[in-house]
Amino acid sequence: MKFKISFDENSYNKQMDLLFDIAWQRKKDYYKNSQYLGIVLIVVGILLILKRPNIFGIGYMFLFFGLSNFMPFVYYFFKIKKEYKKLNNAKIEEIEILKQYQDVSLELNEEALIITAEGSSKRINWDEFITWVVKEDNLIIITKDYVPYILGIDEVGSGHFEDITSFVKTKVNTKVQSSKSL
């Protein structure tokens, strides 16, 4: 199967945001919920210290456990914010580069995935891929080096997207199963 894909800035932005959410959403949700427990424990600890400072240090224990729940939230809040800012800067730079490539050719054959743009091509054998997932009408295939390749339904059409998805499913699952048996 061979397809010509044109660059679309809106589609690219959605795909990069999707990849960011896949990478950080679970951690963000976990620490978002743990902050509430941390705040409650900190408040209870402070109240116990202020009301009854000599009751076996229970107030200090609440304060300690509250801070141990709250500090990871603060750390990951700023880390995720910094990573998102880096992603936005990288997206701006990549969009300028990708606008130069009007048409990209994507070929899926029995041996490899071949991506061709402006005379240069990249060949990725199917045994280099470890997993694939379809999320929000996008096919994401990830290599052993954790490099994601993403293809949207709006780039190839719904009929071709189903064909590509089923083809990738057979190729990647076959390679994964055979490598697991070793």
PDB file of C-alpha atoms in Angstrom:
ATOM      1  CA  MET A   1       0.000   0.000   0.000  1.00  0.00           C
ATOM      2  CA  LYS A   2       1.290   3.413  -0.926  1.00  0.00           C
ATOM      3  CA  PHE A   3      -0.209   6.765   0.052  1.00  0.00           C
ATOM      4  CA  LYS A   4       0.544  10.429  -0.532  1.00  0.00           C
ATOM      5  CA  ILE A   5       0.074  12.521   2.582  1.00  0.00           C
ATOM      6  CA  SER A   6      -0.078  16.309   2.615  1.00  0.00           C
ATOM      7  CA  PHE A   7       1.004  18.254   5.684  1.00  0.00           C
ATOM      8  CA  ASP A   8      -1.834  19.839   7.667  1.00  0.00           C
ATOM      9  CA  GLU A   9      -0.857  22.092  10.555  1.00  0.00           C
ATOM     10  CA  ASN A  10      -4.074  21.565  12.545  1.00  0.00           C
ATOM     11  CA  SER A  11      -3.831  17.799  12.254  1.00  0.00           C
ATOM     12  CA  TYR A  12      -0.175  17.912  13.300  1.00  0.00           C
ATOM     13  CA  ASN A  13      -0.955  20.014  16.393  1.00  0.00           C
ATOM     14  CA  LYS A  14      -3.741  17.629  17.440  1.00  0.00           C
ATOM     15  CA  GLN A  15      -1.469  14.620  16.989  1.00  0.00           C
ATOM     16  CA  MET A  16       1.348  16.140  19.037  1.00  0.00           C
ATOM     17  CA  ASP A  17      -1.072  17.101  21.821  1.00  0.00           C
ATOM     18  CA  LEU A  18      -2.410  13.536  21.751  1.00  0.00           C
ATOM     19  CA  LEU A  19       1.107  12.128  22.128  1.00  0.00           C
ATOM     20  CA  PHE A  20       1.780  14.524  25.012  1.00  0.00           C
ATOM     21  CA  ASP A  21      -1.418  13.457  26.762  1.00  0.00           C
ATOM     22  CA  ILE A  22      -0.587   9.784  26.302  1.00  0.00           C
ATOM     23  CA  ALA A  23       2.814  10.354  27.874  1.00  0.00           C
ATOM     24  CA  TRP A  24       1.759  12.539  30.814  1.00  0.00           C
ATOM     25  CA  GLN A  25      -2.002  12.182  31.448  1.00  0.00           C
ATOM     26  CA  ARG A  26      -1.866   9.289  33.940  1.00  0.00           C
ATOM     27  CA  LYS A  27       0.862  10.927  36.015  1.00  0.00           C
ATOM     28  CA  LYS A  28      -0.929  14.273  35.891  1.00  0.00           C
ATOM     29  CA  ASP A  29      -4.225  12.755  37.028  1.00  0.00           C
ATOM     30  CA  TYR A  30      -2.582  10.730  39.802  1.00  0.00           C
ATOM     31  CA  TYR A  31      -0.729  13.650  41.299  1.00  0.00           C
ATOM     32  CA  LYS A  32      -3.696  15.972  40.827  1.00  0.00           C
ATOM     33  CA  ASN A  33      -5.735  13.713  43.096  1.00  0.00           C
ATOM     34  CA  SER A  34      -2.931  13.176  45.603  1.00  0.00           C
ATOM     35  CA  GLN A  35      -2.593  16.913  46.152  1.00  0.00           C
ATOM     36  CA  TYR A  36      -5.995  16.995  47.856  1.00  0.00           C
ATOM     37  CA  LEU A  37      -4.966  14.331  50.336  1.00  0.00           C
ATOM     38  CA  GLY A  38      -1.687  16.157  50.903  1.00  0.00           C
ATOM     39  CA  ILE A  39      -3.413  19.466  51.617  1.00  0.00           C
ATOM     40  CA  VAL A  40      -5.860  17.842  54.037  1.00  0.00           C
ATOM     41  CA  LEU A  41      -3.043  16.080  55.902  1.00  0.00           C
ATOM     42  CA  ILE A  42      -0.995  19.291  56.080  1.00  0.00           C
ATOM     43  CA  VAL A  43      -3.946  21.261  57.479  1.00  0.00           C
ATOM     44  CA  VAL A  44      -4.750  18.557  60.035  1.00  0.00           C
ATOM     45  CA  GLY A  45      -1.078  18.356  61.025  1.00  0.00           C
ATOM     46  CA  ILE A  46      -0.813  22.122  61.493  1.00  0.00           C
ATOM     47  CA  LEU A  47      -4.039  22.210  63.518  1.00  0.00           C
ATOM     48  CA  LEU A  48      -2.816  19.374  65.751  1.00  0.00           C
ATOM     49  CA  ILE A  49       0.526  21.104  66.279  1.00  0.00           C
ATOM     50  CA  LEU A  50      -1.148  24.405  67.139  1.00  0.00           C
ATOM     51  CA  LYS A  51      -3.879  22.933  69.377  1.00  0.00           C
ATOM     52  CA  ARG A  52      -1.959  20.151  71.144  1.00  0.00           C
ATOM     53  CA  PRO A  53       1.758  20.284  70.432  1.00  0.00           C
ATOM     54  CA  ASN A  54       2.800  17.499  72.828  1.00  0.00           C
ATOM     55  CA  ILE A  55       0.570  14.554  71.831  1.00  0.00           C
ATOM     56  CA  PHE A  56       3.273  12.096  70.710  1.00  0.00           C
ATOM     57  CA  GLY A  57       4.142  14.142  67.636  1.00  0.00           C
ATOM     58  CA  ILE A  58       1.010  13.092  65.748  1.00  0.00           C
ATOM     59  CA  GLY A  59       0.698  16.565  64.255  1.00  0.00           C
ATOM     60  CA  TYR A  60       4.230  16.306  62.890  1.00  0.00           C
ATOM     61  CA  MET A  61       3.448  12.898  61.384  1.00  0.00           C
ATOM     62  CA  PHE A  62       0.386  14.322  59.625  1.00  0.00           C
ATOM     63  CA  LEU A  63       2.479  17.241  58.417  1.00  0.00           C
ATOM     64  CA  PHE A  64       5.215  14.890  57.170  1.00  0.00           C
ATOM     65  CA  PHE A  65       2.782  12.612  55.292  1.00  0.00           C
ATOM     66  CA  GLY A  66       0.925  15.620  53.918  1.00  0.00           C
ATOM     67  CA  LEU A  67       4.130  17.120  52.539  1.00  0.00           C
ATOM     68  CA  SER A  68       5.200  13.749  51.130  1.00  0.00           C
ATOM     69  CA  ASN A  69       1.914  13.644  49.172  1.00  0.00           C
ATOM     70  CA  PHE A  70       1.899  17.306  48.171  1.00  0.00           C
ATOM     71  CA  MET A  71       5.529  17.801  47.095  1.00  0.00           C
ATOM     72  CA  PRO A  72       5.426  15.279  44.185  1.00  0.00           C
ATOM     73  CA  PHE A  73       2.379  17.143  42.854  1.00  0.00           C
ATOM     74  CA  VAL A  74       4.284  20.427  42.918  1.00  0.00           C
ATOM     75  CA  TYR A  75       7.315  18.808  41.277  1.00  0.00           C
ATOM     76  CA  TYR A  76       5.318  17.172  38.483  1.00  0.00           C
ATOM     77  CA  PHE A  77       3.125  20.243  37.995  1.00  0.00           C
ATOM     78  CA  PHE A  78       6.158  22.348  37.110  1.00  0.00           C
ATOM     79  CA  LYS A  79       7.852  19.497  35.210  1.00  0.00           C
ATOM     80  CA  ILE A  80       4.792  18.887  33.016  1.00  0.00           C
ATOM     81  CA  LYS A  81       4.352  22.610  32.483  1.00  0.00           C
ATOM     82  CA  LYS A  82       8.011  22.883  31.402  1.00  0.00           C
ATOM     83  CA  GLU A  83       7.707  19.855  29.087  1.00  0.00           C
ATOM     84  CA  TYR A  84       4.563  21.283  27.485  1.00  0.00           C
ATOM     85  CA  LYS A  85       6.347  24.578  26.875  1.00  0.00           C
ATOM     86  CA  LYS A  86       9.256  22.681  25.271  1.00  0.00           C
ATOM     87  CA  LEU A  87       6.757  20.742  23.137  1.00  0.00           C
ATOM     88  CA  ASN A  88       5.123  23.950  21.925  1.00  0.00           C
ATOM     89  CA  ASN A  89       8.496  25.429  20.989  1.00  0.00           C
ATOM     90  CA  ALA A  90       9.451  22.231  19.172  1.00  0.00           C
ATOM     91  CA  LYS A  91       6.090  22.175  17.369  1.00  0.00           C
ATOM     92  CA  ILE A  92       6.646  25.702  16.072  1.00  0.00           C
ATOM     93  CA  GLU A  93      10.091  24.793  14.749  1.00  0.00           C
ATOM     94  CA  GLU A  94       8.907  21.534  13.203  1.00  0.00           C
ATOM     95  CA  ILE A  95       5.895  23.136  11.547  1.00  0.00           C
ATOM     96  CA  GLU A  96       8.207  25.514   9.690  1.00  0.00           C
ATOM     97  CA  ILE A  97      10.319  22.575   8.526  1.00  0.00           C
ATOM     98  CA  LEU A  98       7.349  20.375   7.612  1.00  0.00           C
ATOM     99  CA  LYS A  99       5.661  23.118   5.569  1.00  0.00           C
ATOM    100  CA  GLN A 100       8.487  22.720   3.053  1.00  0.00           C
ATOM    101  CA  TYR A 101       7.514  19.087   2.428  1.00  0.00           C
ATOM    102  CA  GLN A 102       4.262  19.363   0.534  1.00  0.00           C
ATOM    103  CA  ASP A 103       3.772  15.681  -0.170  1.00  0.00           C
ATOM    104  CA  VAL A 104       5.110  12.775   1.782  1.00  0.00           C
ATOM    105  CA  SER A 105       4.830   9.227   0.512  1.00  0.00           C
ATOM    106  CA  LEU A 106       4.014   6.456   2.946  1.00  0.00           C
ATOM    107  CA  GLU A 107       4.480   2.866   1.783  1.00  0.00           C
ATOM    108  CA  LEU A 108       3.583  -0.225   3.758  1.00  0.00           C
ATOM    109  CA  ASN A 109       4.915  -3.465   2.317  1.00  0.00           C
ATOM    110  CA  GLU A 110       5.564  -6.947   3.688  1.00  0.00           C
ATOM    111  CA  GLU A 111       9.036  -6.091   5.002  1.00  0.00           C
ATOM    112  CA  ALA A 112       8.904  -2.491   6.210  1.00  0.00           C
ATOM    113  CA  LEU A 113       7.302   0.901   6.550  1.00  0.00           C
ATOM    114  CA  ILE A 114       8.910   3.318   4.087  1.00  0.00           C
ATOM    115  CA  ILE A 115       8.509   7.074   4.452  1.00  0.00           C
ATOM    116  CA  THR A 116       9.696   9.186   1.503  1.00  0.00           C
ATOM    117  CA  ALA A 117       9.906  12.987   1.454  1.00  0.00           C
ATOM    118  CA  GLU A 118      11.749  15.251  -0.996  1.00  0.00           C
ATOM    119  CA  GLY A 119      13.890  12.473  -2.436  1.00  0.00           C
ATOM    120  CA  SER A 120      15.056  11.030   0.888  1.00  0.00           C
ATOM    121  CA  SER A 121      13.484   7.959   2.410  1.00  0.00           C
ATOM    122  CA  LYS A 122      13.445   6.173   5.719  1.00  0.00           C
ATOM    123  CA  ARG A 123      12.872   2.446   5.940  1.00  0.00           C
ATOM    124  CA  ILE A 124      11.727   0.926   9.222  1.00  0.00           C
ATOM    125  CA  ASN A 125      11.438  -2.850   9.322  1.00  0.00           C
ATOM    126  CA  TRP A 126       8.384  -4.281  11.052  1.00  0.00           C
ATOM    127  CA  ASP A 127      10.499  -6.016  13.663  1.00  0.00           C
ATOM    128  CA  GLU A 128      11.603  -2.574  14.897  1.00  0.00           C
ATOM    129  CA  PHE A 129       8.071  -1.817  16.121  1.00  0.00           C
ATOM    130  CA  ILE A 130       7.022  -2.981  19.563  1.00  0.00           C
ATOM    131  CA  THR A 131       3.411  -1.827  19.783  1.00  0.00           C
ATOM    132  CA  TRP A 132       0.605   0.034  18.105  1.00  0.00           C
ATOM    133  CA  VAL A 133      -2.568   1.734  19.318  1.00  0.00           C
ATOM    134  CA  VAL A 134      -5.525   3.515  17.736  1.00  0.00           C
ATOM    135  CA  LYS A 135      -6.510   6.541  19.773  1.00  0.00           C
ATOM    136  CA  GLU A 136      -8.862   9.356  18.751  1.00  0.00           C
ATOM    137  CA  ASP A 137      -8.822   8.293  15.065  1.00  0.00           C
ATOM    138  CA  ASN A 138      -5.020   8.165  14.964  1.00  0.00           C
ATOM    139  CA  LEU A 139      -2.811   5.117  14.486  1.00  0.00           C
ATOM    140  CA  ILE A 140       0.271   5.308  16.660  1.00  0.00           C
ATOM    141  CA  ILE A 141       3.079   2.806  16.143  1.00  0.00           C
ATOM    142  CA  ILE A 142       6.064   2.874  18.472  1.00  0.00           C
ATOM    143  CA  THR A 143       9.537   1.540  17.743  1.00  0.00           C
ATOM    144  CA  LYS A 144      11.918  -0.222  20.111  1.00  0.00           C
ATOM    145  CA  ASP A 145      13.656   3.142  20.612  1.00  0.00           C
ATOM    146  CA  TYR A 146      10.300   4.628  21.707  1.00  0.00           C
ATOM    147  CA  VAL A 147       9.985   6.778  18.611  1.00  0.00           C
ATOM    148  CA  PRO A 148       6.292   7.218  17.776  1.00  0.00           C
ATOM    149  CA  TYR A 149       4.923   7.366  14.246  1.00  0.00           C
ATOM    150  CA  ILE A 150       1.393   8.690  13.998  1.00  0.00           C
ATOM    151  CA  LEU A 151      -1.084   8.620  11.129  1.00  0.00           C
ATOM    152  CA  GLY A 152      -4.518  10.214  11.306  1.00  0.00           C
ATOM    153  CA  ILE A 153      -7.737   9.123   9.704  1.00  0.00           C
ATOM    154  CA  ASP A 154      -8.098  12.586   8.150  1.00  0.00           C
ATOM    155  CA  GLU A 155      -4.763  12.149   6.340  1.00  0.00           C
ATOM    156  CA  VAL A 156      -5.653   8.968   4.431  1.00  0.00           C
ATOM    157  CA  GLY A 157      -9.443   8.635   4.641  1.00  0.00           C
ATOM    158  CA  SER A 158     -11.531   6.220   6.675  1.00  0.00           C
ATOM    159  CA  GLY A 159     -11.436   3.288   4.225  1.00  0.00           C
ATOM    160  CA  HIS A 160      -7.675   3.387   3.824  1.00  0.00           C
ATOM    161  CA  PHE A 161      -7.232   3.965   7.558  1.00  0.00           C
ATOM    162  CA  GLU A 162      -9.028   0.686   8.341  1.00  0.00           C
ATOM    163  CA  ASP A 163      -6.854  -1.144   5.794  1.00  0.00           C
ATOM    164  CA  ILE A 164      -3.676   0.350   7.244  1.00  0.00           C
ATOM    165  CA  THR A 165      -4.745  -0.439  10.802  1.00  0.00           C
ATOM    166  CA  SER A 166      -5.504  -4.072  10.028  1.00  0.00           C
ATOM    167  CA  PHE A 167      -2.244  -4.427   8.070  1.00  0.00           C
ATOM    168  CA  VAL A 168      -0.177  -2.908  10.909  1.00  0.00           C
ATOM    169  CA  LYS A 169      -2.014  -5.096  13.413  1.00  0.00           C
ATOM    170  CA  THR A 170      -0.987  -8.250  11.581  1.00  0.00           C
ATOM    171  CA  LYS A 171       2.604  -7.110  11.030  1.00  0.00           C
ATOM    172  CA  VAL A 172       3.359  -5.741  14.497  1.00  0.00           C
ATOM    173  CA  ASN A 173       1.502  -8.470  16.421  1.00  0.00           C
ATOM    174  CA  THR A 174       3.200 -11.191  14.399  1.00  0.00           C
ATOM    175  CA  LYS A 175       6.637  -9.785  15.127  1.00  0.00           C
ATOM    176  CA  VAL A 176       5.886  -9.208  18.815  1.00  0.00           C
ATOM    177  CA  GLN A 177       4.524 -12.713  19.325  1.00  0.00           C
ATOM    178  CA  SER A 178       7.467 -14.334  17.606  1.00  0.00           C
ATOM    179  CA  SER A 179       9.973 -12.340  19.660  1.00  0.00           C
ATOM    180  CA  LYS A 180       8.155 -13.195  22.918  1.00  0.00           C
ATOM    181  CA  SER A 181       8.505 -16.897  22.240  1.00  0.00           C
ATOM    182  CA  LEU A 182      12.324 -16.650  22.173  1.00  0.00           C
TER     183      LEU A 182
END
